Tab-separated table of C-alpha atoms in Angstrom:
chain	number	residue	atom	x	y	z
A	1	UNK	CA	103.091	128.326	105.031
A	2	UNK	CA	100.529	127.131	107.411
A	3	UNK	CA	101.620	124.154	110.213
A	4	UNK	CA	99.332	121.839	108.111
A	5	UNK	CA	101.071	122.173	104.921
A	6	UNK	CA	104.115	122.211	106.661
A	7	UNK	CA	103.403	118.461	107.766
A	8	UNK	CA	102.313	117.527	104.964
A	9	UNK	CA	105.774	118.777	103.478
A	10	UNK	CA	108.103	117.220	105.693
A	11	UNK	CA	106.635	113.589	105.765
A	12	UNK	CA	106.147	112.337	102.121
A	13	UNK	CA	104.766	108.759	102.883
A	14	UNK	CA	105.693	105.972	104.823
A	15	UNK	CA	108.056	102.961	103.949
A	16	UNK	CA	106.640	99.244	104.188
A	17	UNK	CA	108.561	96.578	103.742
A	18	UNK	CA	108.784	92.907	105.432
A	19	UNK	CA	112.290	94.952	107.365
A	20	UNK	CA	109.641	98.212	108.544
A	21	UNK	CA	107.395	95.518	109.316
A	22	UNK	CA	109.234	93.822	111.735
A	23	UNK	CA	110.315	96.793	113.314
A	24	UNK	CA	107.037	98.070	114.004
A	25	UNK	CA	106.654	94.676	115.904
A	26	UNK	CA	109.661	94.295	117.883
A	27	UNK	CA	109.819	97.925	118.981
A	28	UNK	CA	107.695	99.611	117.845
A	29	UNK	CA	109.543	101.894	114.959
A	30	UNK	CA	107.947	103.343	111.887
A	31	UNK	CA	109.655	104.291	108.945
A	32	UNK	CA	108.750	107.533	106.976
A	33	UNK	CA	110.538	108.865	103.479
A	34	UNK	CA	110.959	112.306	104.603
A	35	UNK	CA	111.943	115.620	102.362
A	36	UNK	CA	115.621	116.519	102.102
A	37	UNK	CA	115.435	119.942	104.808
A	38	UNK	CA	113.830	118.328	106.973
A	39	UNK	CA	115.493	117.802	110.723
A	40	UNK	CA	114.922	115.752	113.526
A	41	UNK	CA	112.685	118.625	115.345
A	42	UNK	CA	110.339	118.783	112.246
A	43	UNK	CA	109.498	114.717	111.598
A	44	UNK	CA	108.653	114.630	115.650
A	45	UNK	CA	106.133	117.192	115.203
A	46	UNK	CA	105.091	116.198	111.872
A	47	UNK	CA	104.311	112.447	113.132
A	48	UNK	CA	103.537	113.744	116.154
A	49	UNK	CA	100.608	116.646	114.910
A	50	UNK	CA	99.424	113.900	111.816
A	51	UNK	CA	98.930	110.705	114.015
A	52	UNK	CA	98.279	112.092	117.654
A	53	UNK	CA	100.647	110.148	119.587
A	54	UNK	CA	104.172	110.573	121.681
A	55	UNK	CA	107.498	110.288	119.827
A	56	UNK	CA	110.418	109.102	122.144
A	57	UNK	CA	113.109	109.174	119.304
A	58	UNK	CA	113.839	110.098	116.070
A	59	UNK	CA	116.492	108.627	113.640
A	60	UNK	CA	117.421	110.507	110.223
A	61	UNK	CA	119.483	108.550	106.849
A	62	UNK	CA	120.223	109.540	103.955
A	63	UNK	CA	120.033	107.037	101.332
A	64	UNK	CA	121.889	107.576	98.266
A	65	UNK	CA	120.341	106.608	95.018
A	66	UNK	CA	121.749	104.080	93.145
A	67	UNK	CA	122.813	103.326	89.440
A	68	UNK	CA	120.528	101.285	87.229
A	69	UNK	CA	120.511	100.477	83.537
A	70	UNK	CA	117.724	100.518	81.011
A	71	UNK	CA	118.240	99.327	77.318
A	72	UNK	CA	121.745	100.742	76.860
A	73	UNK	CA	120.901	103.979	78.799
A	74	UNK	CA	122.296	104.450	82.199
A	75	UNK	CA	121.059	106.427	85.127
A	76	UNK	CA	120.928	107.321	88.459
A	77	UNK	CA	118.269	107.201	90.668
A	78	UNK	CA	117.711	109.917	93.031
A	79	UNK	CA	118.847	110.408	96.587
A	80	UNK	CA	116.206	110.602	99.217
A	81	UNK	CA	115.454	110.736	102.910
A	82	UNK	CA	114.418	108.333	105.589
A	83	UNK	CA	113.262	108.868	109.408
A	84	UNK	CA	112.922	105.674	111.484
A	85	UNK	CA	110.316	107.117	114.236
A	86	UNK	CA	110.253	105.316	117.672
A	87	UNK	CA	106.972	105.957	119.262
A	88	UNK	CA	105.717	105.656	122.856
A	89	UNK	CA	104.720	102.507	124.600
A	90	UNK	CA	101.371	101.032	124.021
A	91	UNK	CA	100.651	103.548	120.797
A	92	UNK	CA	100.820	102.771	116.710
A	93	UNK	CA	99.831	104.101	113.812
A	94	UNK	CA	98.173	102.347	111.137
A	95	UNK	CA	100.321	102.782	107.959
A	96	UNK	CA	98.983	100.912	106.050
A	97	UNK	CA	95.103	102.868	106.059
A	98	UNK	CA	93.526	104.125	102.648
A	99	UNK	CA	92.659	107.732	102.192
């Protein structure tokens, strides 16, 4: 596997939401659903390779899926991966940009 498809693999998209939005603004965090493997080491040099800018920290969760209903049928929703990225002073990265 190449390093490109390796970033590609590790970050699956990013997370907005009025909470992802208001850390981007008050310092300066970005929030990335991330595959289940994948460690600290690999989402700095995904974000870092993808957007060309510094990483200063890197925070993983694991968010367990929850339980939901439909018409008599219940199910479970699956468990996934987060990474709260905390980049360098004076840099960003536009999440929000269409391919």
């Amino acid at each position: 596997m190449s390093t490109n498809e390796k970033v590609f693999s590790v970050l699956l998209s990013p997370r907005v939401s009025e909470k992802t939005a208001r850390l981007q603004q008050v310092s300066n965090q970005y929030v990335f659903e991330v595959s289940n493997d994948a460690t600290k080491a690999d989402v700095k040099a995904a974000v870092e390779q993808l957007f060309d800018v510094k990483v200063e920290s890197v925070n993983v969760v694991n968010v367990k899926g929850k339980n939901k209903s439909f018409r008599f049928r219940s199910g479970r929703r699956g468990d996934w991966r987060k990474a709260y990225v905390r980049l360098a002073d004076g840099q960003s990265i536009d999440v929000s940009a269409k391919a």
